[in-house]
Short mmCIF file of N, CA, C and O in Angstrom, two decimals:
data_model
loop_
_atom_site.label_atom_id
_atom_site.label_comp_id
_atom_site.label_asym_id
_atom_site.label_seq_id
_atom_site.Cartn_x
_atom_site.Cartn_y
_atom_site.Cartn_z
N UNK J 30 87.26 8.17 -10.83
CA UNK J 30 85.64 8.68 -10.62
C UNK J 30 85.06 7.49 -11.89
O UNK J 30 85.88 7.14 -12.85
N UNK J 31 84.12 7.15 -11.24
CA UNK J 31 83.31 5.84 -12.30
C UNK J 31 82.43 6.53 -13.22
O UNK J 31 82.21 7.75 -13.17
N UNK J 32 82.40 5.84 -14.44
CA UNK J 32 81.42 6.19 -15.49
C UNK J 32 80.72 5.50 -15.48
O UNK J 32 80.64 3.96 -16.06
N UNK J 33 79.11 5.75 -15.64
CA UNK J 33 78.27 4.90 -15.77
C UNK J 33 77.58 5.11 -17.03
O UNK J 33 77.16 6.24 -17.52
N UNK J 34 77.28 4.06 -17.93
CA UNK J 34 76.58 3.96 -19.09
C UNK J 34 75.09 3.78 -18.61
O UNK J 34 75.00 2.91 -17.79
N UNK J 35 74.26 4.65 -19.11
CA UNK J 35 72.99 4.30 -18.88
C UNK J 35 72.04 4.34 -20.13
O UNK J 35 72.32 5.14 -20.96
N UNK J 36 70.70 4.04 -19.72
CA UNK J 36 69.73 4.30 -20.58
C UNK J 36 68.48 4.45 -19.70
O UNK J 36 68.19 3.53 -18.70
N UNK J 37 67.59 5.17 -19.95
CA UNK J 37 66.22 5.55 -19.45
C UNK J 37 65.08 5.31 -19.96
O UNK J 37 65.01 5.85 -21.31
N UNK J 38 64.16 4.40 -19.94
CA UNK J 38 62.74 4.15 -20.54
C UNK J 38 61.52 4.67 -20.02
O UNK J 38 61.67 4.89 -18.93
N UNK J 39 60.82 4.88 -20.82
CA UNK J 39 59.67 5.58 -20.19
C UNK J 39 58.73 3.82 -19.72
O UNK J 39 59.20 2.93 -20.12
N UNK J 40 58.18 4.14 -18.34
CA UNK J 40 57.70 2.58 -18.01
C UNK J 40 56.38 2.79 -18.69
O UNK J 40 55.26 2.74 -18.35
N UNK J 41 56.47 1.65 -19.56
CA UNK J 41 55.55 1.21 -20.34
C UNK J 41 55.40 -0.30 -20.83
O UNK J 41 56.54 -1.07 -20.32
N UNK J 42 54.67 -0.90 -21.68
CA UNK J 42 54.61 -2.43 -21.76
C UNK J 42 56.00 -2.80 -22.58
O UNK J 42 56.69 -3.58 -22.52
N UNK J 43 56.11 -1.79 -23.67
CA UNK J 43 57.22 -1.99 -24.50
C UNK J 43 58.86 -1.88 -23.58
O UNK J 43 59.57 -2.90 -24.12
N UNK J 44 58.87 -0.82 -22.79
CA UNK J 44 60.06 -1.12 -22.10
C UNK J 44 60.26 -2.12 -21.00
O UNK J 44 61.51 -2.76 -20.93
N UNK J 45 59.47 -2.69 -20.65
CA UNK J 45 59.44 -4.19 -19.61
C UNK J 45 60.23 -5.18 -20.20
O UNK J 45 61.09 -5.59 -20.00
N UNK J 46 59.70 -5.13 -21.44
CA UNK J 46 60.67 -6.51 -21.98
C UNK J 46 62.01 -6.25 -22.68
O UNK J 46 62.63 -6.96 -22.45
N UNK J 47 62.26 -4.73 -22.83
CA UNK J 47 63.75 -4.27 -23.03
C UNK J 47 64.31 -4.24 -21.89
O UNK J 47 65.43 -4.68 -21.72
N UNK J 48 63.91 -3.95 -20.70
CA UNK J 48 64.13 -4.42 -19.51
C UNK J 48 64.84 -5.63 -19.00
O UNK J 48 66.06 -5.62 -18.55
N UNK J 49 63.77 -6.28 -19.32
CA UNK J 49 64.06 -7.90 -19.12
C UNK J 49 65.56 -8.25 -19.79
O UNK J 49 65.91 -8.93 -19.39
N UNK J 50 65.33 -7.98 -21.19
CA UNK J 50 66.36 -8.46 -21.93
C UNK J 50 67.86 -7.61 -21.60
O UNK J 50 69.08 -8.42 -21.51
N UNK J 51 67.82 -6.41 -21.26
CA UNK J 51 69.16 -5.91 -21.06
C UNK J 51 69.49 -6.46 -19.84
O UNK J 51 70.73 -6.83 -19.59
N UNK J 52 68.67 -6.68 -18.96
CA UNK J 52 69.28 -7.37 -17.47
C UNK J 52 69.79 -8.52 -17.70
O UNK J 52 70.76 -9.00 -16.97
N UNK J 53 69.28 -9.44 -18.37
CA UNK J 53 69.74 -10.78 -18.99
C UNK J 53 71.06 -10.66 -19.54
O UNK J 53 72.16 -11.38 -19.20
N UNK J 54 71.19 -9.99 -20.61
CA UNK J 54 72.51 -9.35 -21.20
C UNK J 54 73.45 -8.93 -20.48
O UNK J 54 74.78 -8.99 -20.81
N UNK J 55 73.40 -8.29 -19.18
CA UNK J 55 74.17 -7.40 -18.39
C UNK J 55 73.99 -7.43 -17.15
O UNK J 55 73.31 -6.75 -16.45
N UNK J 56 74.45 -8.62 -16.41
CA UNK J 56 74.15 -9.16 -15.20
C UNK J 56 74.69 -8.24 -14.19
O UNK J 56 74.41 -7.95 -12.91
N UNK J 57 75.47 -7.51 -14.46
CA UNK J 57 76.53 -6.37 -13.79
C UNK J 57 75.59 -5.21 -13.78
O UNK J 57 76.03 -4.14 -12.82
N UNK J 58 74.57 -5.02 -14.29
CA UNK J 58 73.76 -3.76 -14.67
C UNK J 58 72.83 -3.57 -13.47
O UNK J 58 72.30 -4.67 -12.81
N UNK J 59 72.36 -2.36 -12.81
CA UNK J 59 71.67 -1.94 -11.86
C UNK J 59 70.15 -1.31 -12.47
O UNK J 59 70.53 -0.54 -13.28
N UNK J 60 69.07 -2.16 -12.09
CA UNK J 60 67.79 -1.53 -12.77
C UNK J 60 67.18 -0.69 -11.60
O UNK J 60 67.06 -1.15 -10.57
N UNK J 61 66.56 0.59 -12.08
CA UNK J 61 66.31 1.17 -11.07
C UNK J 61 64.65 1.70 -11.52
O UNK J 61 64.58 2.35 -12.56
N UNK J 62 63.72 1.36 -10.48
CA UNK J 62 62.26 1.68 -10.96
C UNK J 62 62.16 3.09 -10.49
O UNK J 62 61.98 3.25 -9.09
N UNK J 63 61.48 4.01 -11.04
CA UNK J 63 61.20 5.44 -10.76
C UNK J 63 59.73 5.77 -11.37
O UNK J 63 59.13 4.91 -12.19
N UNK J 64 58.95 6.45 -10.65
CA UNK J 64 57.60 6.67 -11.36
C UNK J 64 57.61 7.36 -12.89
O UNK J 64 58.45 7.94 -13.01
N UNK J 65 56.93 6.56 -13.62
CA UNK J 65 57.11 6.45 -14.93
C UNK J 65 58.25 6.30 -15.92
O UNK J 65 58.02 6.51 -16.96
N UNK J 66 59.33 5.97 -15.21
CA UNK J 66 60.54 5.68 -15.93
C UNK J 66 61.27 4.54 -15.34
O UNK J 66 61.28 4.22 -14.11
N UNK J 67 62.46 3.97 -15.90
CA UNK J 67 63.23 2.86 -15.52
C UNK J 67 64.23 3.16 -16.14
O UNK J 67 64.72 3.40 -17.30
N UNK J 68 65.46 3.09 -15.19
CA UNK J 68 66.72 3.50 -15.53
C UNK J 68 67.57 2.35 -15.32
O UNK J 68 67.53 1.62 -14.31
N UNK J 69 68.62 2.08 -16.44
CA UNK J 69 69.40 0.96 -16.36
C UNK J 69 70.96 1.64 -16.29
O UNK J 69 71.14 2.19 -17.21
N UNK J 70 71.65 1.05 -15.60
CA UNK J 70 73.20 1.43 -15.43
C UNK J 70 74.00 0.53 -15.11
O UNK J 70 73.69 -0.53 -14.36
N UNK J 71 75.54 0.89 -15.65
CA UNK J 71 76.52 -0.44 -15.44
C UNK J 71 77.74 0.47 -15.52
O UNK J 71 77.67 1.33 -16.34
N UNK J 72 78.51 0.26 -15.06
CA UNK J 72 79.82 0.61 -15.00
C UNK J 72 80.53 0.49 -16.58
O UNK J 72 80.54 -0.61 -16.93
N UNK J 73 80.73 1.20 -17.17
CA UNK J 73 81.39 1.66 -18.46
C UNK J 73 80.63 1.13 -19.68
O UNK J 73 80.77 1.72 -20.63
N UNK J 74 79.69 0.14 -19.31
CA UNK J 74 79.29 -0.45 -20.67
C UNK J 74 77.79 -1.18 -20.57
O UNK J 74 77.74 -2.01 -19.69
N UNK J 75 76.96 -1.25 -21.66
CA UNK J 75 75.82 -1.54 -21.75
C UNK J 75 75.48 -2.18 -23.09
O UNK J 75 75.84 -1.33 -24.00
N UNK J 76 74.89 -3.36 -23.31
CA UNK J 76 74.72 -3.84 -24.57
C UNK J 76 73.29 -4.17 -24.59
O UNK J 76 72.68 -5.04 -23.75
N UNK J 77 72.71 -4.03 -25.49
CA UNK J 77 71.34 -4.30 -26.01
C UNK J 77 71.39 -5.59 -27.03
O UNK J 77 71.65 -4.84 -28.12
N UNK J 78 71.21 -6.43 -27.05
CA UNK J 78 71.18 -7.54 -27.98
C UNK J 78 69.61 -7.84 -28.89
O UNK J 78 68.74 -8.08 -28.09
N UNK J 79 69.77 -7.42 -29.98
CA UNK J 79 68.63 -7.96 -30.77
C UNK J 79 67.74 -9.29 -30.58
O UNK J 79 66.68 -9.07 -30.18
N UNK J 80 68.67 -10.03 -30.65
CA UNK J 80 68.36 -11.51 -30.42
C UNK J 80 67.57 -11.55 -29.01
O UNK J 80 66.44 -12.63 -29.20
N UNK J 81 68.07 -11.24 -28.06
CA UNK J 81 67.67 -11.24 -26.59
C UNK J 81 66.56 -10.79 -26.68
O UNK J 81 65.28 -11.09 -26.24
N UNK J 82 66.22 -9.58 -27.08
CA UNK J 82 64.85 -8.66 -27.12
C UNK J 82 63.96 -9.51 -27.97
O UNK J 82 62.70 -9.70 -27.46
N UNK J 83 64.09 -9.92 -28.95
CA UNK J 83 63.06 -10.76 -29.68
C UNK J 83 62.67 -11.96 -29.32
O UNK J 83 61.63 -12.59 -29.15
N UNK J 84 63.51 -12.82 -28.22
CA UNK J 84 63.16 -13.66 -27.47
C UNK J 84 62.19 -13.38 -26.67
O UNK J 84 61.22 -13.96 -26.51
N UNK J 85 62.41 -12.30 -26.08
CA UNK J 85 61.35 -11.81 -24.78
C UNK J 85 59.99 -11.44 -25.60
O UNK J 85 59.12 -11.65 -24.87
N UNK J 86 60.01 -10.75 -26.73
CA UNK J 86 58.89 -10.15 -27.01
C UNK J 86 58.06 -11.31 -27.71
O UNK J 86 56.95 -10.87 -28.63
N UNK J 87 58.74 -11.97 -28.69
CA UNK J 87 58.24 -13.08 -29.42
C UNK J 87 57.96 -12.79 -30.94
O UNK J 87 57.09 -13.39 -31.39
N UNK J 88 58.76 -11.96 -31.27
CA UNK J 88 58.87 -11.19 -32.80
C UNK J 88 59.84 -10.90 -32.76
O UNK J 88 60.60 -10.56 -32.28
N UNK J 89 60.00 -10.37 -34.33
CA UNK J 89 61.09 -9.62 -35.17
C UNK J 89 61.16 -8.49 -34.29
O UNK J 89 60.16 -7.69 -34.12
N UNK J 90 62.33 -7.87 -34.19
CA UNK J 90 62.46 -6.65 -33.45
C UNK J 90 63.60 -5.84 -34.07
O UNK J 90 64.46 -6.20 -34.52
N UNK J 91 63.20 -4.37 -34.58
CA UNK J 91 64.02 -3.78 -35.19
C UNK J 91 64.78 -2.93 -33.91
O UNK J 91 64.00 -2.37 -33.21
N UNK J 92 66.30 -2.82 -33.89
CA UNK J 92 66.80 -2.10 -32.77
C UNK J 92 66.30 -0.60 -32.95
O UNK J 92 66.12 0.02 -31.60
N UNK J 93 66.04 0.04 -33.76
CA UNK J 93 65.48 1.48 -33.80
C UNK J 93 63.99 1.60 -32.95
O UNK J 93 63.63 2.49 -32.74
N UNK J 94 63.33 0.72 -32.92
CA UNK J 94 62.07 0.60 -32.34
C UNK J 94 62.25 1.01 -30.90
O UNK J 94 61.34 1.70 -30.12
N UNK J 95 63.27 0.78 -30.28
CA UNK J 95 63.52 1.11 -28.94
C UNK J 95 63.68 2.34 -28.65
O UNK J 95 63.24 3.11 -27.57
N UNK J 96 64.14 3.56 -29.51
CA UNK J 96 64.10 4.55 -29.32
C UNK J 96 63.03 5.67 -29.39
O UNK J 96 62.83 6.57 -28.84
N UNK J 97 61.81 4.67 -29.51
CA UNK J 97 60.39 5.47 -29.17
C UNK J 97 60.14 5.46 -27.80
O UNK J 97 59.42 6.15 -27.23
N UNK J 98 60.91 4.26 -27.03
CA UNK J 98 60.80 4.46 -25.45
C UNK J 98 61.61 5.15 -24.63
O UNK J 98 61.85 5.29 -23.40
N UNK J 99 63.04 5.73 -25.28
CA UNK J 99 63.85 6.28 -24.70
C UNK J 99 63.76 7.60 -24.17
O UNK J 99 63.28 8.61 -25.04
N UNK J 100 64.21 7.87 -23.04
CA UNK J 100 63.83 9.17 -22.31
C UNK J 100 65.22 9.81 -22.50
O UNK J 100 65.50 10.95 -22.76
N UNK J 101 66.49 9.05 -21.88
CA UNK J 101 67.79 9.50 -21.87
C UNK J 101 68.73 8.50 -22.07
O UNK J 101 68.51 7.33 -21.51
N UNK J 102 70.12 8.89 -22.49
CA UNK J 102 70.88 7.72 -22.62
C UNK J 102 72.17 8.66 -21.98
O UNK J 102 72.59 9.81 -22.22
N UNK J 103 73.38 8.07 -21.53
CA UNK J 103 74.67 8.14 -21.15
C UNK J 103 75.55 7.17 -21.66
O UNK J 103 75.56 6.32 -21.36
N UNK J 104 76.56 7.88 -22.51
CA UNK J 104 77.57 7.11 -23.06
C UNK J 104 77.77 7.13 -24.51
O UNK J 104 76.80 7.72 -25.10
N UNK J 105 78.73 6.58 -25.07
CA UNK J 105 78.98 6.76 -26.41
C UNK J 105 78.16 5.65 -27.02
O UNK J 105 78.06 4.40 -26.76
N UNK J 106 77.45 5.82 -28.27
CA UNK J 106 76.66 5.11 -28.95
C UNK J 106 77.45 4.29 -29.95
O UNK J 106 77.96 4.72 -30.78
N UNK J 107 77.01 2.99 -30.07
CA UNK J 107 77.80 2.08 -31.11
C UNK J 107 76.66 1.18 -31.51
O UNK J 107 76.24 0.20 -30.78
N UNK J 108 76.13 1.42 -32.89
CA UNK J 108 74.55 0.70 -33.10
C UNK J 108 74.82 -0.01 -34.54
O UNK J 108 75.47 0.81 -35.59
N UNK J 109 74.48 -1.19 -34.49
CA UNK J 109 74.19 -1.83 -35.90
C UNK J 109 72.90 -2.50 -35.94
O UNK J 109 72.02 -2.24 -34.98
N UNK J 110 72.55 -3.38 -36.62
CA UNK J 110 71.15 -3.88 -36.86
C UNK J 110 71.20 -5.29 -35.76
O UNK J 110 69.87 -5.55 -35.47
N UNK J 111 72.06 -5.39 -35.11
CA UNK J 111 71.97 -6.74 -34.10
C UNK J 111 72.38 -5.92 -32.74
O UNK J 111 72.18 -6.72 -31.56
N UNK J 112 72.83 -5.01 -32.44
CA UNK J 112 73.19 -4.33 -31.09
C UNK J 112 73.23 -2.87 -30.80
O UNK J 112 73.26 -2.21 -31.95
N UNK J 113 72.90 -2.62 -29.72
CA UNK J 113 72.84 -1.21 -29.13
C UNK J 113 73.84 -1.11 -28.31
O UNK J 113 73.36 -1.53 -27.09
N UNK J 114 75.07 -0.45 -28.41
CA UNK J 114 75.78 -0.54 -27.27
C UNK J 114 76.30 1.05 -26.44
O UNK J 114 76.20 1.67 -27.39
N UNK J 115 76.14 1.20 -25.54
CA UNK J 115 76.59 2.43 -24.42
C UNK J 115 77.81 2.28 -23.83
O UNK J 115 77.78 1.22 -23.07
N UNK J 116 78.61 3.11 -24.16
CA UNK J 116 80.01 2.86 -23.30
C UNK J 116 80.78 4.16 -23.28
O UNK J 116 80.38 4.92 -24.32
N UNK J 117 81.50 4.08 -22.04
CA UNK J 117 82.61 5.12 -22.23
C UNK J 117 83.93 4.63 -22.62
O UNK J 117 84.27 3.71 -22.07
N UNK J 118 84.44 5.19 -23.57
CA UNK J 118 85.64 4.62 -24.03
C UNK J 118 86.94 5.01 -23.54
O UNK J 118 88.02 4.79 -24.08
N UNK J 119 87.01 6.13 -22.60
CA UNK J 119 87.96 6.53 -22.17
C UNK J 119 88.27 6.34 -20.71
O UNK J 119 87.57 5.63 -19.90
#
C-alpha cells in the first residue's frame, strides 16, 4: 500500500509561490489543481525549503507563514526554521 505525503493549499497568490518552490525541490511530486485549492503529493515525503520559497517570493520568509494558506496535510510533520517536512516514517 502506498503512503502519500501531501499538503493542500488555498489557491491564492501566496500559495502559487509555495507550489512553485515545492515542485522545484520535489521533482517526484504530483501537483493537482482543483477549484479553489492546490494539492501536492508524493510517495512517502515532501520537503518545503525556506531558501527556495524566499528565492521565489523575493523576500525573507518564515515557515510559519505557510500555515495561513494550508487547508490540509498528510504525514508526520518535522519542522524547523529552514524546513517543513511531511513524511510517513513507517
